[in-house]
mmCIF file with all atom_site columns, C-alpha atoms in Angstrom:
data_model
loop_
_atom_site.group_PDB
_atom_site.id
_atom_site.type_symbol
_atom_site.label_atom_id
_atom_site.label_alt_id
_atom_site.label_comp_id
_atom_site.label_asym_id
_atom_site.label_entity_id
_atom_site.label_seq_id
_atom_site.pdbx_PDB_ins_code
_atom_site.Cartn_x
_atom_site.Cartn_y
_atom_site.Cartn_z
_atom_site.occupancy
_atom_site.B_iso_or_equiv
_atom_site.pdbx_formal_charge
_atom_site.auth_seq_id
_atom_site.auth_comp_id
_atom_site.auth_asym_id
_atom_site.auth_atom_id
_atom_site.pdbx_PDB_model_num
ATOM 1   C CA . LEU A 1 1   ? 61.793 33.390 31.280 1.00 0.00 ? 776 LEU A CA 1
ATOM 2   C CA . ILE A 1 2   ? 63.116 34.606 34.612 1.00 0.00 ? 777 ILE A CA 1
ATOM 3   C CA . MET A 1 3   ? 61.319 37.920 34.156 1.00 0.00 ? 778 MET A CA 1
ATOM 4   C CA . LEU A 1 4   ? 58.047 36.185 33.288 1.00 0.00 ? 779 LEU A CA 1
ATOM 5   C CA . PHE A 1 5   ? 57.895 33.150 35.580 1.00 0.00 ? 780 PHE A CA 1
ATOM 6   C CA . SER A 1 6   ? 59.982 34.334 38.524 1.00 0.00 ? 781 SER A CA 1
ATOM 7   C CA . THR A 1 7   ? 59.595 38.071 38.791 1.00 0.00 ? 782 THR A CA 1
ATOM 8   C CA . GLY A 1 8   ? 56.239 38.618 37.075 1.00 0.00 ? 783 GLY A CA 1
ATOM 9   C CA . LEU A 1 9   ? 54.179 35.578 38.038 1.00 0.00 ? 784 LEU A CA 1
ATOM 10  C CA . GLY A 1 10  ? 56.187 34.393 41.046 1.00 0.00 ? 785 GLY A CA 1
ATOM 11  C CA . TRP A 1 11  ? 55.846 30.731 40.042 1.00 0.00 ? 786 TRP A CA 1
ATOM 12  C CA . THR A 1 12  ? 59.543 29.820 40.187 1.00 0.00 ? 787 THR A CA 1
ATOM 13  C CA . PRO A 1 13  ? 62.506 31.129 42.174 1.00 0.00 ? 788 PRO A CA 1
ATOM 14  C CA . VAL A 1 14  ? 64.916 33.483 40.444 1.00 0.00 ? 789 VAL A CA 1
ATOM 15  C CA . SER A 1 15  ? 68.125 31.564 41.109 1.00 0.00 ? 790 SER A CA 1
ATOM 16  C CA . GLY A 1 16  ? 69.894 29.068 43.326 1.00 0.00 ? 791 GLY A CA 1
ATOM 17  C CA . ARG A 1 17  ? 69.181 25.447 44.186 1.00 0.00 ? 792 ARG A CA 1
ATOM 18  C CA . LEU A 1 18  ? 67.100 25.751 47.365 1.00 0.00 ? 793 LEU A CA 1
ATOM 19  C CA . ASP A 1 19  ? 65.405 28.290 49.616 1.00 0.00 ? 794 ASP A CA 1
ATOM 20  C CA . ILE A 1 20  ? 68.341 28.554 52.020 1.00 0.00 ? 795 ILE A CA 1
ATOM 21  C CA . ILE A 1 21  ? 66.347 30.768 54.377 1.00 0.00 ? 796 ILE A CA 1
ATOM 22  C CA . ASN A 1 22  ? 63.849 27.971 55.047 1.00 0.00 ? 797 ASN A CA 1
ATOM 23  C CA . TYR A 1 23  ? 65.969 24.837 54.586 1.00 0.00 ? 798 TYR A CA 1
ATOM 24  C CA . TYR A 1 24  ? 69.522 23.905 55.379 1.00 0.00 ? 799 TYR A CA 1
ATOM 25  C CA . PHE A 1 25  ? 71.199 20.515 55.486 1.00 0.00 ? 800 PHE A CA 1
ATOM 26  C CA . GLU A 1 26  ? 74.601 19.072 54.760 1.00 0.00 ? 801 GLU A CA 1
ATOM 27  C CA . PRO A 1 27  ? 74.833 17.661 51.227 1.00 0.00 ? 802 PRO A CA 1
ATOM 28  C CA . VAL A 1 28  ? 75.196 13.887 51.147 1.00 0.00 ? 803 VAL A CA 1
ATOM 29  C CA . THR A 1 29  ? 75.073 13.018 47.447 1.00 0.00 ? 804 THR A CA 1
ATOM 30  C CA . GLY A 1 30  ? 75.532 16.400 45.761 1.00 0.00 ? 805 GLY A CA 1
ATOM 31  C CA . PHE A 1 31  ? 72.143 16.080 44.051 1.00 0.00 ? 806 PHE A CA 1
ATOM 32  C CA . MET A 1 32  ? 69.914 18.666 45.701 1.00 0.00 ? 807 MET A CA 1
ATOM 33  C CA . VAL A 1 33  ? 66.600 16.859 45.187 1.00 0.00 ? 808 VAL A CA 1
ATOM 34  C CA . ILE A 1 34  ? 67.956 13.622 46.674 1.00 0.00 ? 809 ILE A CA 1
ATOM 35  C CA . ASP A 1 35  ? 69.674 15.483 49.516 1.00 0.00 ? 810 ASP A CA 1
ATOM 36  C CA . ALA A 1 36  ? 66.444 17.371 50.251 1.00 0.00 ? 811 ALA A CA 1
ATOM 37  C CA . TRP A 1 37  ? 64.540 14.099 50.373 1.00 0.00 ? 812 TRP A CA 1
ATOM 38  C CA . LEU A 1 38  ? 67.158 12.506 52.634 1.00 0.00 ? 813 LEU A CA 1
ATOM 39  C CA . SER A 1 39  ? 67.065 15.483 55.000 1.00 0.00 ? 814 SER A CA 1
ATOM 40  C CA . GLY A 1 40  ? 63.456 14.745 55.883 1.00 0.00 ? 815 GLY A CA 1
ATOM 41  C CA . GLN A 1 41  ? 62.579 18.448 56.014 1.00 0.00 ? 816 GLN A CA 1
ATOM 42  C CA . GLN A 1 42  ? 59.021 19.022 54.901 1.00 0.00 ? 817 GLN A CA 1
ATOM 43  C CA . GLY A 1 43  ? 58.879 21.128 51.750 1.00 0.00 ? 818 GLY A CA 1
ATOM 44  C CA . ALA A 1 44  ? 62.583 20.838 50.922 1.00 0.00 ? 819 ALA A CA 1
ATOM 45  C CA . VAL A 1 45  ? 61.993 18.516 47.958 1.00 0.00 ? 820 VAL A CA 1
ATOM 46  C CA . THR A 1 46  ? 59.321 20.842 46.574 1.00 0.00 ? 821 THR A CA 1
ATOM 47  C CA . SER A 1 47  ? 61.678 23.793 46.920 1.00 0.00 ? 822 SER A CA 1
ATOM 48  C CA . ALA A 1 48  ? 64.483 21.896 45.164 1.00 0.00 ? 823 ALA A CA 1
ATOM 49  C CA . LEU A 1 49  ? 62.164 20.886 42.317 1.00 0.00 ? 824 LEU A CA 1
ATOM 50  C CA . ARG A 1 50  ? 60.856 24.442 41.906 1.00 0.00 ? 825 ARG A CA 1
ATOM 51  C CA . HIS A 1 51  ? 64.463 25.670 41.636 1.00 0.00 ? 826 HIS A CA 1
ATOM 52  C CA . LEU A 1 52  ? 65.192 22.944 39.078 1.00 0.00 ? 827 LEU A CA 1
ATOM 53  C CA . LEU A 1 53  ? 62.204 23.636 36.823 1.00 0.00 ? 828 LEU A CA 1
ATOM 54  C CA . LEU A 1 54  ? 63.276 26.743 34.896 1.00 0.00 ? 829 LEU A CA 1
ATOM 55  C CA . PRO A 1 55  ? 66.909 25.701 34.241 1.00 0.00 ? 830 PRO A CA 1
ATOM 56  C CA . SER A 1 56  ? 65.653 22.310 33.009 1.00 0.00 ? 831 SER A CA 1
ATOM 57  C CA . ILE A 1 57  ? 63.234 23.959 30.601 1.00 0.00 ? 832 ILE A CA 1
ATOM 58  C CA . VAL A 1 58  ? 65.942 26.286 29.304 1.00 0.00 ? 833 VAL A CA 1
ATOM 59  C CA . LEU A 1 59  ? 68.412 23.452 28.733 1.00 0.00 ? 834 LEU A CA 1
ATOM 60  C CA . SER A 1 60  ? 65.984 20.979 27.200 1.00 0.00 ? 835 SER A CA 1
ATOM 61  C CA . THR A 1 61  ? 63.919 23.102 24.823 1.00 0.00 ? 836 THR A CA 1
ATOM 62  C CA . ILE A 1 62  ? 66.251 23.267 21.818 1.00 0.00 ? 837 ILE A CA 1
ATOM 63  C CA . PRO A 1 63  ? 67.580 19.670 21.997 1.00 0.00 ? 838 PRO A CA 1
ATOM 64  C CA . MET A 1 64  ? 64.044 18.297 22.414 1.00 0.00 ? 839 MET A CA 1
ATOM 65  C CA . ALA A 1 65  ? 62.851 20.264 19.381 1.00 0.00 ? 840 ALA A CA 1
ATOM 66  C CA . VAL A 1 66  ? 65.714 18.906 17.276 1.00 0.00 ? 841 VAL A CA 1
ATOM 67  C CA . ILE A 1 67  ? 65.109 15.335 18.471 1.00 0.00 ? 842 ILE A CA 1
ATOM 68  C CA . ALA A 1 68  ? 61.339 15.584 17.931 1.00 0.00 ? 843 ALA A CA 1
ATOM 69  C CA . ARG A 1 69  ? 61.802 16.927 14.417 1.00 0.00 ? 844 ARG A CA 1
ATOM 70  C CA . GLN A 1 70  ? 64.309 14.205 13.549 1.00 0.00 ? 845 GLN A CA 1
ATOM 71  C CA . THR A 1 71  ? 62.052 11.515 15.023 1.00 0.00 ? 846 THR A CA 1
ATOM 72  C CA . ARG A 1 72  ? 59.084 12.746 13.001 1.00 0.00 ? 847 ARG A CA 1
ATOM 73  C CA . SER A 1 73  ? 61.132 12.907 9.815  1.00 0.00 ? 848 SER A CA 1
ATOM 74  C CA . ALA A 1 74  ? 62.586 9.437  10.335 1.00 0.00 ? 849 ALA A CA 1
ATOM 75  C CA . MET A 1 75  ? 59.191 7.912  11.192 1.00 0.00 ? 850 MET A CA 1
ATOM 76  C CA . LEU A 1 76  ? 57.564 9.416  8.082  1.00 0.00 ? 851 LEU A CA 1
ATOM 77  C CA . GLU A 1 77  ? 60.364 8.005  5.967  1.00 0.00 ? 852 GLU A CA 1
ATOM 78  C CA . VAL A 1 78  ? 60.186 4.537  7.568  1.00 0.00 ? 853 VAL A CA 1
ATOM 79  C CA . LEU A 1 79  ? 56.381 4.342  7.413  1.00 0.00 ? 854 LEU A CA 1
ATOM 80  C CA . GLY A 1 80  ? 56.610 4.567  3.612  1.00 0.00 ? 855 GLY A CA 1
ATOM 81  C CA . GLU A 1 81  ? 58.847 1.508  3.337  1.00 0.00 ? 856 GLU A CA 1
ATOM 82  C CA . ASP A 1 82  ? 57.699 -1.778 1.781  1.00 0.00 ? 857 ASP A CA 1
ATOM 83  C CA . TYR A 1 83  ? 58.148 -3.872 4.935  1.00 0.00 ? 858 TYR A CA 1
ATOM 84  C CA . VAL A 1 84  ? 55.773 -1.570 6.852  1.00 0.00 ? 859 VAL A CA 1
ATOM 85  C CA . ARG A 1 85  ? 53.126 -1.948 4.154  1.00 0.00 ? 860 ARG A CA 1
ATOM 86  C CA . THR A 1 86  ? 53.706 -5.709 4.244  1.00 0.00 ? 861 THR A CA 1
ATOM 87  C CA . ALA A 1 87  ? 53.217 -5.773 8.007  1.00 0.00 ? 862 ALA A CA 1
ATOM 88  C CA . HIS A 1 88  ? 49.936 -3.869 7.587  1.00 0.00 ? 863 HIS A CA 1
ATOM 89  C CA . ALA A 1 89  ? 48.893 -6.307 4.828  1.00 0.00 ? 864 ALA A CA 1
ATOM 90  C CA . LYS A 1 90  ? 49.539 -9.248 7.180  1.00 0.00 ? 865 LYS A CA 1
ATOM 91  C CA . GLY A 1 91  ? 46.900 -7.797 9.462  1.00 0.00 ? 866 GLY A CA 1
ATOM 92  C CA . LEU A 1 92  ? 49.142 -6.512 12.262 1.00 0.00 ? 867 LEU A CA 1
ATOM 93  C CA . SER A 1 93  ? 47.698 -3.681 14.322 1.00 0.00 ? 868 SER A CA 1
ATOM 94  C CA . THR A 1 94  ? 48.958 -0.163 13.665 1.00 0.00 ? 869 THR A CA 1
ATOM 95  C CA . GLY A 1 95  ? 50.477 0.062  17.139 1.00 0.00 ? 870 GLY A CA 1
ATOM 96  C CA . ARG A 1 96  ? 52.398 -3.177 16.665 1.00 0.00 ? 871 ARG A CA 1
ATOM 97  C CA . VAL A 1 97  ? 53.628 -2.106 13.232 1.00 0.00 ? 872 VAL A CA 1
ATOM 98  C CA . ILE A 1 98  ? 54.850 1.204  14.601 1.00 0.00 ? 873 ILE A CA 1
ATOM 99  C CA . LEU A 1 99  ? 56.457 -0.165 17.782 1.00 0.00 ? 874 LEU A CA 1
ATOM 100 C CA . VAL A 1 100 ? 57.993 -3.349 16.387 1.00 0.00 ? 875 VAL A CA 1
ATOM 101 C CA . HIS A 1 101 ? 58.804 -2.537 12.776 1.00 0.00 ? 876 HIS A CA 1
ATOM 102 C CA . ALA A 1 102 ? 58.956 1.223  12.231 1.00 0.00 ? 877 ALA A CA 1
ATOM 103 C CA . LEU A 1 103 ? 60.269 2.726  15.471 1.00 0.00 ? 878 LEU A CA 1
ATOM 104 C CA . ARG A 1 104 ? 63.419 0.618  15.685 1.00 0.00 ? 879 ARG A CA 1
ATOM 105 C CA . ASN A 1 105 ? 64.425 1.590  12.164 1.00 0.00 ? 880 ASN A CA 1
ATOM 106 C CA . ALA A 1 106 ? 63.554 5.241  12.753 1.00 0.00 ? 881 ALA A CA 1
ATOM 107 C CA . LEU A 1 107 ? 65.685 5.273  15.910 1.00 0.00 ? 882 LEU A CA 1
ATOM 108 C CA . ILE A 1 108 ? 68.823 4.656  13.858 1.00 0.00 ? 883 ILE A CA 1
ATOM 109 C CA . THR A 1 109 ? 69.123 8.324  12.912 1.00 0.00 ? 884 THR A CA 1
ATOM 110 C CA . VAL A 1 110 ? 67.530 9.632  16.117 1.00 0.00 ? 885 VAL A CA 1
ATOM 111 C CA . VAL A 1 111 ? 70.150 7.994  18.359 1.00 0.00 ? 886 VAL A CA 1
ATOM 112 C CA . THR A 1 112 ? 72.882 9.756  16.415 1.00 0.00 ? 887 THR A CA 1
ATOM 113 C CA . VAL A 1 113 ? 71.136 13.111 16.852 1.00 0.00 ? 888 VAL A CA 1
ATOM 114 C CA . ILE A 1 114 ? 70.731 12.470 20.590 1.00 0.00 ? 889 ILE A CA 1
ATOM 115 C CA . GLY A 1 115 ? 74.469 11.864 20.875 1.00 0.00 ? 890 GLY A CA 1
ATOM 116 C CA . LEU A 1 116 ? 75.218 15.118 19.081 1.00 0.00 ? 891 LEU A CA 1
ATOM 117 C CA . GLN A 1 117 ? 72.861 17.033 21.370 1.00 0.00 ? 892 GLN A CA 1
ATOM 118 C CA . ILE A 1 118 ? 74.966 16.136 24.430 1.00 0.00 ? 893 ILE A CA 1
ATOM 119 C CA . GLY A 1 119 ? 77.595 18.644 23.276 1.00 0.00 ? 894 GLY A CA 1
ATOM 120 C CA . VAL A 1 120 ? 74.857 21.262 22.947 1.00 0.00 ? 895 VAL A CA 1
ATOM 121 C CA . LEU A 1 121 ? 73.679 20.484 26.482 1.00 0.00 ? 896 LEU A CA 1
ATOM 122 C CA . MET A 1 122 ? 77.203 20.825 27.871 1.00 0.00 ? 897 MET A CA 1
ATOM 123 C CA . ALA A 1 123 ? 77.673 24.183 26.154 1.00 0.00 ? 898 ALA A CA 1
ATOM 124 C CA . GLY A 1 124 ? 74.240 25.316 27.286 1.00 0.00 ? 899 GLY A CA 1
ATOM 125 C CA . ALA A 1 125 ? 74.979 24.246 30.848 1.00 0.00 ? 900 ALA A CA 1
ATOM 126 C CA . VAL A 1 126 ? 77.816 26.767 31.042 1.00 0.00 ? 901 VAL A CA 1
ATOM 127 C CA . LEU A 1 127 ? 75.458 29.677 30.410 1.00 0.00 ? 902 LEU A CA 1
ATOM 128 C CA . THR A 1 128 ? 72.463 28.229 32.241 1.00 0.00 ? 903 THR A CA 1
ATOM 129 C CA . GLU A 1 129 ? 74.418 27.539 35.428 1.00 0.00 ? 904 GLU A CA 1
ATOM 130 C CA . THR A 1 130 ? 75.771 31.077 35.360 1.00 0.00 ? 905 THR A CA 1
ATOM 131 C CA . ILE A 1 131 ? 72.398 32.723 34.755 1.00 0.00 ? 906 ILE A CA 1
ATOM 132 C CA . PHE A 1 132 ? 70.513 30.656 37.353 1.00 0.00 ? 907 PHE A CA 1
ATOM 133 C CA . ALA A 1 133 ? 73.375 30.654 39.911 1.00 0.00 ? 908 ALA A CA 1
ATOM 134 C CA . TRP A 1 134 ? 73.663 26.884 39.962 1.00 0.00 ? 909 TRP A CA 1
ATOM 135 C CA . PRO A 1 135 ? 76.979 25.536 41.196 1.00 0.00 ? 910 PRO A CA 1
ATOM 136 C CA . GLY A 1 136 ? 78.262 23.197 38.519 1.00 0.00 ? 911 GLY A CA 1
ATOM 137 C CA . ILE A 1 137 ? 81.017 22.623 36.027 1.00 0.00 ? 912 ILE A CA 1
ATOM 138 C CA . GLY A 1 138 ? 79.758 25.385 33.742 1.00 0.00 ? 913 GLY A CA 1
ATOM 139 C CA . LYS A 1 139 ? 79.669 28.055 36.428 1.00 0.00 ? 914 LYS A CA 1
ATOM 140 C CA . TRP A 1 140 ? 82.989 26.837 37.794 1.00 0.00 ? 915 TRP A CA 1
ATOM 141 C CA . MET A 1 141 ? 84.519 27.141 34.302 1.00 0.00 ? 916 MET A CA 1
ATOM 142 C CA . ILE A 1 142 ? 83.251 30.720 33.887 1.00 0.00 ? 917 ILE A CA 1
ATOM 143 C CA . GLU A 1 143 ? 84.682 31.656 37.293 1.00 0.00 ? 918 GLU A CA 1
ATOM 144 C CA . ALA A 1 144 ? 87.996 29.966 36.428 1.00 0.00 ? 919 ALA A CA 1
ATOM 145 C CA . ILE A 1 145 ? 88.179 31.916 33.171 1.00 0.00 ? 920 ILE A CA 1
ATOM 146 C CA . ALA A 1 146 ? 87.479 35.176 35.036 1.00 0.00 ? 921 ALA A CA 1
ATOM 147 C CA . ARG A 1 147 ? 90.251 34.342 37.548 1.00 0.00 ? 922 ARG A CA 1
ATOM 148 C CA . ARG A 1 148 ? 92.593 33.272 34.734 1.00 0.00 ? 923 ARG A CA 1
ATOM 149 C CA . ASP A 1 149 ? 93.011 29.916 36.426 1.00 0.00 ? 924 ASP A CA 1
ATOM 150 C CA . TYR A 1 150 ? 94.301 28.067 33.377 1.00 0.00 ? 925 TYR A CA 1
ATOM 151 C CA . PRO A 1 151 ? 94.799 24.635 35.017 1.00 0.00 ? 926 PRO A CA 1
ATOM 152 C CA . ALA A 1 152 ? 91.171 24.705 36.195 1.00 0.00 ? 927 ALA A CA 1
ATOM 153 C CA . VAL A 1 153 ? 89.966 25.696 32.722 1.00 0.00 ? 928 VAL A CA 1
ATOM 154 C CA . GLN A 1 154 ? 92.018 22.904 31.169 1.00 0.00 ? 929 GLN A CA 1
ATOM 155 C CA . GLY A 1 155 ? 90.687 20.397 33.697 1.00 0.00 ? 930 GLY A CA 1
ATOM 156 C CA . GLY A 1 156 ? 87.102 21.479 33.105 1.00 0.00 ? 931 GLY A CA 1
ATOM 157 C CA . LEU A 1 157 ? 87.487 21.285 29.336 1.00 0.00 ? 932 LEU A CA 1
ATOM 158 C CA . LEU A 1 158 ? 89.115 17.873 29.651 1.00 0.00 ? 933 LEU A CA 1
ATOM 159 C CA . PHE A 1 159 ? 86.240 16.630 31.803 1.00 0.00 ? 934 PHE A CA 1
ATOM 160 C CA . ILE A 1 160 ? 83.630 17.965 29.366 1.00 0.00 ? 935 ILE A CA 1
ATOM 161 C CA . ALA A 1 161 ? 85.499 16.514 26.368 1.00 0.00 ? 936 ALA A CA 1
ATOM 162 C CA . VAL A 1 162 ? 85.819 13.081 27.986 1.00 0.00 ? 937 VAL A CA 1
ATOM 163 C CA . SER A 1 163 ? 82.140 13.154 28.974 1.00 0.00 ? 938 SER A CA 1
ATOM 164 C CA . VAL A 1 164 ? 81.071 13.967 25.414 1.00 0.00 ? 939 VAL A CA 1
ATOM 165 C CA . MET A 1 165 ? 83.375 11.254 24.045 1.00 0.00 ? 940 MET A CA 1
ATOM 166 C CA . LEU A 1 166 ? 81.943 8.650  26.446 1.00 0.00 ? 941 LEU A CA 1
ATOM 167 C CA . VAL A 1 167 ? 78.392 9.573  25.502 1.00 0.00 ? 942 VAL A CA 1
ATOM 168 C CA . ASN A 1 168 ? 79.276 9.313  21.812 1.00 0.00 ? 943 ASN A CA 1
ATOM 169 C CA . LEU A 1 169 ? 80.848 5.891  22.454 1.00 0.00 ? 944 LEU A CA 1
ATOM 170 C CA . ILE A 1 170 ? 77.626 4.760  24.130 1.00 0.00 ? 945 ILE A CA 1
ATOM 171 C CA . VAL A 1 171 ? 75.654 6.165  21.178 1.00 0.00 ? 946 VAL A CA 1
ATOM 172 C CA . ASP A 1 172 ? 77.840 4.215  18.739 1.00 0.00 ? 947 ASP A CA 1
ATOM 173 C CA . LEU A 1 173 ? 77.282 1.022  20.738 1.00 0.00 ? 948 LEU A CA 1
ATOM 174 C CA . LEU A 1 174 ? 73.531 1.656  20.776 1.00 0.00 ? 949 LEU A CA 1
ATOM 175 C CA . TYR A 1 175 ? 73.652 2.336  17.055 1.00 0.00 ? 950 TYR A CA 1
ATOM 176 C CA . GLY A 1 176 ? 75.185 -1.090 16.500 1.00 0.00 ? 951 GLY A CA 1
ATOM 177 C CA . TRP A 1 177 ? 72.555 -2.721 18.728 1.00 0.00 ? 952 TRP A CA 1
ATOM 178 C CA . ILE A 1 178 ? 69.659 -0.971 16.969 1.00 0.00 ? 953 ILE A CA 1
ATOM 179 C CA . ASN A 1 179 ? 70.960 -1.475 13.416 1.00 0.00 ? 954 ASN A CA 1
ATOM 180 C CA . PRO A 1 180 ? 71.880 -5.124 12.756 1.00 0.00 ? 955 PRO A CA 1
ATOM 181 C CA . ARG A 1 181 ? 73.461 -4.195 9.399  1.00 0.00 ? 956 ARG A CA 1
ATOM 182 C CA . VAL A 1 182 ? 76.190 -2.279 11.247 1.00 0.00 ? 957 VAL A CA 1
ATOM 183 C CA . ARG A 1 183 ? 76.577 -4.993 13.889 1.00 0.00 ? 958 ARG A CA 1
ATOM 184 C CA . ASP A 1 184 ? 76.896 -7.847 11.377 1.00 0.00 ? 959 ASP A CA 1
ATOM 185 C CA . SER A 1 185 ? 79.156 -6.115 8.831  1.00 0.00 ? 960 SER A CA 1
ATOM 186 C CA . ARG A 1 186 ? 82.776 -7.118 9.048  1.00 0.00 ? 961 ARG A CA 1
#
């Protein structure tokens, strides 16, 4: 992707978070797009977004494909259920049947898949940050491993593990909210 979009076509920058030759400002929040907007420098936000585009595509492609496939599979399964046919027989519009009756039941499995994809994103961030020269936990972990800085590696792994656990806790809570059978079972 870098060879095609950055080097060949020149649409995106090769690496980094901002064109440091044209823009410089002290970070306020740590989020480059927000900091660029707060700096008031014309073109800084565009530069930050252009630098963000390719890493975002790289990180999101595989998880989005998995989520889309699971959503499609779950929706096809739910649309064949009796209560969906009953809702159609009552005269409800197709959009209402899908949004009110089918989607909520299809989301039960999709939410679980989304939670599992967070671990994939964290692992992918390590490589993506290194390849695109983005300062982040992933790049910091690779540098700590190269320096044999074991406390830093342990701290980074602990942070990533706690983050994944918190996301999975949120997914479990959402699962209970979406699926009343889980919420009401005691």
